[in-house]
Tab-separated table of C-alpha atoms in Angstrom:
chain	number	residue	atom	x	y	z
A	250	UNK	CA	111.863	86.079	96.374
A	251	UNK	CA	114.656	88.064	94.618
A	252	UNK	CA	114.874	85.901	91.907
A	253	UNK	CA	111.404	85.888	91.420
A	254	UNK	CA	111.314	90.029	91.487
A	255	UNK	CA	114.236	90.326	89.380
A	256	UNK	CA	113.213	87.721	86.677
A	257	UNK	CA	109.542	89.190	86.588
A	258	UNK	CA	111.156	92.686	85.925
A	259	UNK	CA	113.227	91.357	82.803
A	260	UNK	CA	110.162	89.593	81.637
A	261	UNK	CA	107.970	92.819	81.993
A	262	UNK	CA	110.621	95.023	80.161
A	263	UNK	CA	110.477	93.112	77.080
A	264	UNK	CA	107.494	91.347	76.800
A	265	UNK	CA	104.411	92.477	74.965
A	266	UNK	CA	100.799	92.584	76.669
A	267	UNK	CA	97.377	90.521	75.478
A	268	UNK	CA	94.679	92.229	73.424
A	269	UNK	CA	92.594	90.249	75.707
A	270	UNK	CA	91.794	89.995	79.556
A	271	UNK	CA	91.025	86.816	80.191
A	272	UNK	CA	89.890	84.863	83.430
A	273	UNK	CA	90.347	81.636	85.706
A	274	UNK	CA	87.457	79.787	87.019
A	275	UNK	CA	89.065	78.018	90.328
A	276	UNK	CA	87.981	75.443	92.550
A	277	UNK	CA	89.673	74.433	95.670
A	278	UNK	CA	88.477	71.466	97.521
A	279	UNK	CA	89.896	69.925	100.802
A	280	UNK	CA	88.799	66.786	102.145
A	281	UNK	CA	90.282	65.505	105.482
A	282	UNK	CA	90.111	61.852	106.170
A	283	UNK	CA	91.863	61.637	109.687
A	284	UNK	CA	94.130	64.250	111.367
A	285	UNK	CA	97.228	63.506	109.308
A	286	UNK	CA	95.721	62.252	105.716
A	287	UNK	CA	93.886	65.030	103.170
A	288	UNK	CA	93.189	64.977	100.051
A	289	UNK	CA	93.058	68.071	97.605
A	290	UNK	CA	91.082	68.562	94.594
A	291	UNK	CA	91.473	71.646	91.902
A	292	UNK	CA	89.862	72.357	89.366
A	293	UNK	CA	90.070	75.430	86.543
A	294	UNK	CA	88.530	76.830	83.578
A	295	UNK	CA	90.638	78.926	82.224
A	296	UNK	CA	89.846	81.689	78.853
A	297	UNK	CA	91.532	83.870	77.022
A	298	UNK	CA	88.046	86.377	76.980
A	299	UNK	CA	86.527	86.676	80.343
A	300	UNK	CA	83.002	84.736	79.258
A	301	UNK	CA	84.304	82.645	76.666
A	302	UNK	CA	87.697	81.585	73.861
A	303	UNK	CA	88.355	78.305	76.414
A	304	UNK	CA	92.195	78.001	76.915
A	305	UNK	CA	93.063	75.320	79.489
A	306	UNK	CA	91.171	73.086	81.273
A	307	UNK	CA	92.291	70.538	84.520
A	308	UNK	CA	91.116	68.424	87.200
A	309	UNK	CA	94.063	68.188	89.428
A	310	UNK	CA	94.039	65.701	93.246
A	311	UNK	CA	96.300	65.863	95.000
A	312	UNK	CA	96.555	62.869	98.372
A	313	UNK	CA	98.722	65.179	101.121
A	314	UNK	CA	100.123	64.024	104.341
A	315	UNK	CA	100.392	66.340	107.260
A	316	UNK	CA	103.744	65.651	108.751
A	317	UNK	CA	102.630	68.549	111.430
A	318	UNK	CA	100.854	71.622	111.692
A	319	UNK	CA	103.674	73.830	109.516
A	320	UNK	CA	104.498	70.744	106.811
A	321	UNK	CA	102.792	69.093	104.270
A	322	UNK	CA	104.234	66.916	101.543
A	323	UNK	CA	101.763	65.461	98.917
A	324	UNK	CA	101.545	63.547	96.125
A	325	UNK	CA	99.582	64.060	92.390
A	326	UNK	CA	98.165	63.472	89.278
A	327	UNK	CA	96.793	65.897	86.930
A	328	UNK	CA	95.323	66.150	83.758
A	329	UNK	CA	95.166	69.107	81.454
A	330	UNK	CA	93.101	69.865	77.965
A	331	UNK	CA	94.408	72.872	76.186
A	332	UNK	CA	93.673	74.954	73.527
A	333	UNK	CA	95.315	77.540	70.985
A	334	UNK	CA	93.510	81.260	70.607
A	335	UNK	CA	91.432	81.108	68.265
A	336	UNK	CA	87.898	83.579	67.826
A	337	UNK	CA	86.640	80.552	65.720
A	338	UNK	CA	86.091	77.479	67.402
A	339	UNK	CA	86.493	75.113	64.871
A	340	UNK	CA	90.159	76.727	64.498
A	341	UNK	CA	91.249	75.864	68.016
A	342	UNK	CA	94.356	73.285	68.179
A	343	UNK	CA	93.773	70.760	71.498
A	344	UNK	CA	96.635	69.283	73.644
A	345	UNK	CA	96.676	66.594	76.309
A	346	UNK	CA	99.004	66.990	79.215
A	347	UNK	CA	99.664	64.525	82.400
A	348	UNK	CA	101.331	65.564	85.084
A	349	UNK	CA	103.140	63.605	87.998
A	350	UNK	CA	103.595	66.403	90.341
A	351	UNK	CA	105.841	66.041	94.100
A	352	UNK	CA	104.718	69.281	96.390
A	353	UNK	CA	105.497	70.342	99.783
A	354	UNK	CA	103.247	72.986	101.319
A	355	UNK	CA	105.457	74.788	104.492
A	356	UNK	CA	102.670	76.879	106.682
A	357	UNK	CA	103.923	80.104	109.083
A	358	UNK	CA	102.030	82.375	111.193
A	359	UNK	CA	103.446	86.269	112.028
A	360	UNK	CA	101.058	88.096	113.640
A	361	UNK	CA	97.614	88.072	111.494
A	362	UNK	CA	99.413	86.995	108.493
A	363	UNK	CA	99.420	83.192	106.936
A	364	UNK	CA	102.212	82.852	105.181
A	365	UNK	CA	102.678	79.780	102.858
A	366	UNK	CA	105.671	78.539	100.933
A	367	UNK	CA	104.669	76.201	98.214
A	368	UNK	CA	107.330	73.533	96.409
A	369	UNK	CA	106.070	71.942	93.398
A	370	UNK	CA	108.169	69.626	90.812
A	371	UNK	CA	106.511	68.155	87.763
A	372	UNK	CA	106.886	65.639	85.911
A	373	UNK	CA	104.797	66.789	82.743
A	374	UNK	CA	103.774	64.898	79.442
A	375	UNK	CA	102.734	67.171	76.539
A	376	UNK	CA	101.135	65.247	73.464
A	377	UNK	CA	103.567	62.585	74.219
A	378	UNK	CA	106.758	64.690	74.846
A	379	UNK	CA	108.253	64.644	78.446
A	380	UNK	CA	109.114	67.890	80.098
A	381	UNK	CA	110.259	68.656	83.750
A	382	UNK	CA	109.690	71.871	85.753
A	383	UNK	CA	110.182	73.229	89.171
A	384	UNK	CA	107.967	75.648	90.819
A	385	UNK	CA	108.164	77.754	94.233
A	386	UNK	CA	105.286	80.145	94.880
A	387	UNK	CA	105.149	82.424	97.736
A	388	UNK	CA	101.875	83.880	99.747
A	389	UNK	CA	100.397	86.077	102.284
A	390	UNK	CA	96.531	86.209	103.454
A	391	UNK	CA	95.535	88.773	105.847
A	392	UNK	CA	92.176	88.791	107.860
A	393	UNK	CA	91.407	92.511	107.858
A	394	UNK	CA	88.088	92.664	109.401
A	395	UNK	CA	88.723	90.276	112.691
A	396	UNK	CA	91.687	88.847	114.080
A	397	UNK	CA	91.420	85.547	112.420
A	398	UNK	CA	89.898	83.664	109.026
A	399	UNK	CA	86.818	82.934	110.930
A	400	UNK	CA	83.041	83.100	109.672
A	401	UNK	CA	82.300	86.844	107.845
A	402	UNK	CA	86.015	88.330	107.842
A	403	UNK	CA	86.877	90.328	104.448
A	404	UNK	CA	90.638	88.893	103.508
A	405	UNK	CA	93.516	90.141	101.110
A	406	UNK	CA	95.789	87.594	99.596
A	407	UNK	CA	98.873	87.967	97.545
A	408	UNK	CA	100.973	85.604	96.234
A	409	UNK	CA	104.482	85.467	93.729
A	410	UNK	CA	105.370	82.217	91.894
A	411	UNK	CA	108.393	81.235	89.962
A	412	UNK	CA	108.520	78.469	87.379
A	413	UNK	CA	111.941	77.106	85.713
A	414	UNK	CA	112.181	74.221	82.893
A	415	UNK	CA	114.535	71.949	83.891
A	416	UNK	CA	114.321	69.577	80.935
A	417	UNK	CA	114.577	69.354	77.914
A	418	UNK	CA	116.678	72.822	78.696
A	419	UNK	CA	117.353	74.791	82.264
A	420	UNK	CA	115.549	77.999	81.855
A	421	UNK	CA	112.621	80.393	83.349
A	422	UNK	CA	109.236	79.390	81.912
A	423	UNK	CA	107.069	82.374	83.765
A	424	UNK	CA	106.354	84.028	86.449
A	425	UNK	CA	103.323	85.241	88.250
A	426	UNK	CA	101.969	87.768	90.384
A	427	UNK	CA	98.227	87.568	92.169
A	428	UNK	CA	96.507	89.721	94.040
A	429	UNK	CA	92.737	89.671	95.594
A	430	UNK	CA	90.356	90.317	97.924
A	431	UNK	CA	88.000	87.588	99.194
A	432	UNK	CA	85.063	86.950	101.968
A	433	UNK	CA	84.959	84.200	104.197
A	434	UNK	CA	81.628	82.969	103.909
A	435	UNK	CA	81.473	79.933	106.738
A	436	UNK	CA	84.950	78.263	108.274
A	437	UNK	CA	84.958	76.419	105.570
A	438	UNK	CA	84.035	78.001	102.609
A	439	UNK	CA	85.314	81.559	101.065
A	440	UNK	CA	85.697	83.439	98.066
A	441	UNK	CA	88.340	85.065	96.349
A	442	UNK	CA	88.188	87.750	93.456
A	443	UNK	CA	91.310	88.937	91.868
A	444	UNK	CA	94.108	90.139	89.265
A	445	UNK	CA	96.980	87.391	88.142
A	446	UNK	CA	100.112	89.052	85.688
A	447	UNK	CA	101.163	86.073	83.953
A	448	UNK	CA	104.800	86.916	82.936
A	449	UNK	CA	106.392	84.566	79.970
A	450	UNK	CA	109.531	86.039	77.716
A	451	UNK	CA	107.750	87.211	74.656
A	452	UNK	CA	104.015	87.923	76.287
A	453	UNK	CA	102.416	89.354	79.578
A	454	UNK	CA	98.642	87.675	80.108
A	455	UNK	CA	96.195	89.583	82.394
A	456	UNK	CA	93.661	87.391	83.966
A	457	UNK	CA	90.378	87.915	86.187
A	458	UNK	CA	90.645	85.041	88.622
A	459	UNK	CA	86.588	84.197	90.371
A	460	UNK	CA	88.165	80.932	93.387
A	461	UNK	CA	86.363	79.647	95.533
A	462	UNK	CA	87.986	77.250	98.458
A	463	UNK	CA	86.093	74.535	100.514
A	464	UNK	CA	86.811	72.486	103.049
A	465	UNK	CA	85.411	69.937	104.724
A	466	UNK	CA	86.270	67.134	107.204
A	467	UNK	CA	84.915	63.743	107.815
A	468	UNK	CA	86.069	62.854	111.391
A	469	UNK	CA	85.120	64.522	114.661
């Protein structure tokens, strides 16, 4: 967490802001199989402009495991379509990425807060070139309107992420910084509205983020 506060300050010192405010379209599904086996799916639109100026978009599944009720290691596969800024359209530059992503999702529970430490590596390929990166992202949701995520309770949720290259060269690729307010809806659907700082060395993106999370099981 220091690392990640003291590398975000750097980046924020020196790094310029967007023109633009742009904004993530999320999608969080979770489908559980049995007690132990889950599988994730994500999905994001992602603009430079709020309504339009496309800039990344991914379908990302993940197959988890839940070792027990605080650990969970998965497995995925991801593929990403990207696109240069560009007002014109026809200017745009596309590029393909797969990923082969290793992730570990550690759960903890102090007082009202859900705390959740998330360990990602990647194993990325960019329009044929192969890059590595580790990520660790931090985050705290807090029921504020009952004592637990149950059916109408108003949430906050804040989260911290830090991302390092580690090939073809060791170094900090960006950090961010989220926060948002969100509804739950039923136990197994809510909706989150919120501000992510996207911190990079030369550039600080501001994005709208509209995510909506679902869940639903298929054993009793």
């Amino acid at each position: 967490l220091l690392l990640i506060a003291v590398s975000t300050l750097s980046f924020s010192t020196f790094a310029q802001s967007e023109d633009k405010l742009g904004s993530w379209y999320i999608y969080n599904g979770f489908f559980k199989f049995t007690p132990k086996f889950e599988v994730f799916f994500e999905t994001q639109l992602r603009n430079y402009e709020v309504f339009s100026n496309p800039e990344t978009f991914f379908v990302r599944p993940y197959l988890t495991y839940n070792l027990n009720k605080n650990v969970q290691p998965a497995l995925g596969l991801e593929y990403h379509k990207s696109w240069t800024y560009d007002e014109i359209p026809e200017n745009k530059v596309a590029s393909d990425e797969f990923r082969i992503t290793l992730q570990t999702m550690v759960f903890q529970t102090i007082g009202r807060a859900q705390l959740q430490h998330r360990y990602r590596f990647e194993f990325r390929t960019v329009d044929g070139e192969a890059l590595r990166r580790m990520r660790y992202r931090f985050q705290v949701t807090v029921p504020i309107s009952s004592e637990t995520m149950s059916k109408g309770t108003f949430f906050a949720n804040t989260n911290a992420e830090l991302m390092i290259n580690t090939n073809p060269t060791l170094d900090i690729n960006q950090n961010r910084l989220y926060v948002a307010g969100g509804y739950q809806f039923t136990d197994n659907l809510n909706l989150q509205l919120g501000y992510l700082a996207v911190f990079r060395a030369t550039t600080t993106h501001s994005r709208l983020q509209f995510f909506v999370t679902h869940k639903l099981w298929f054993y009793d």
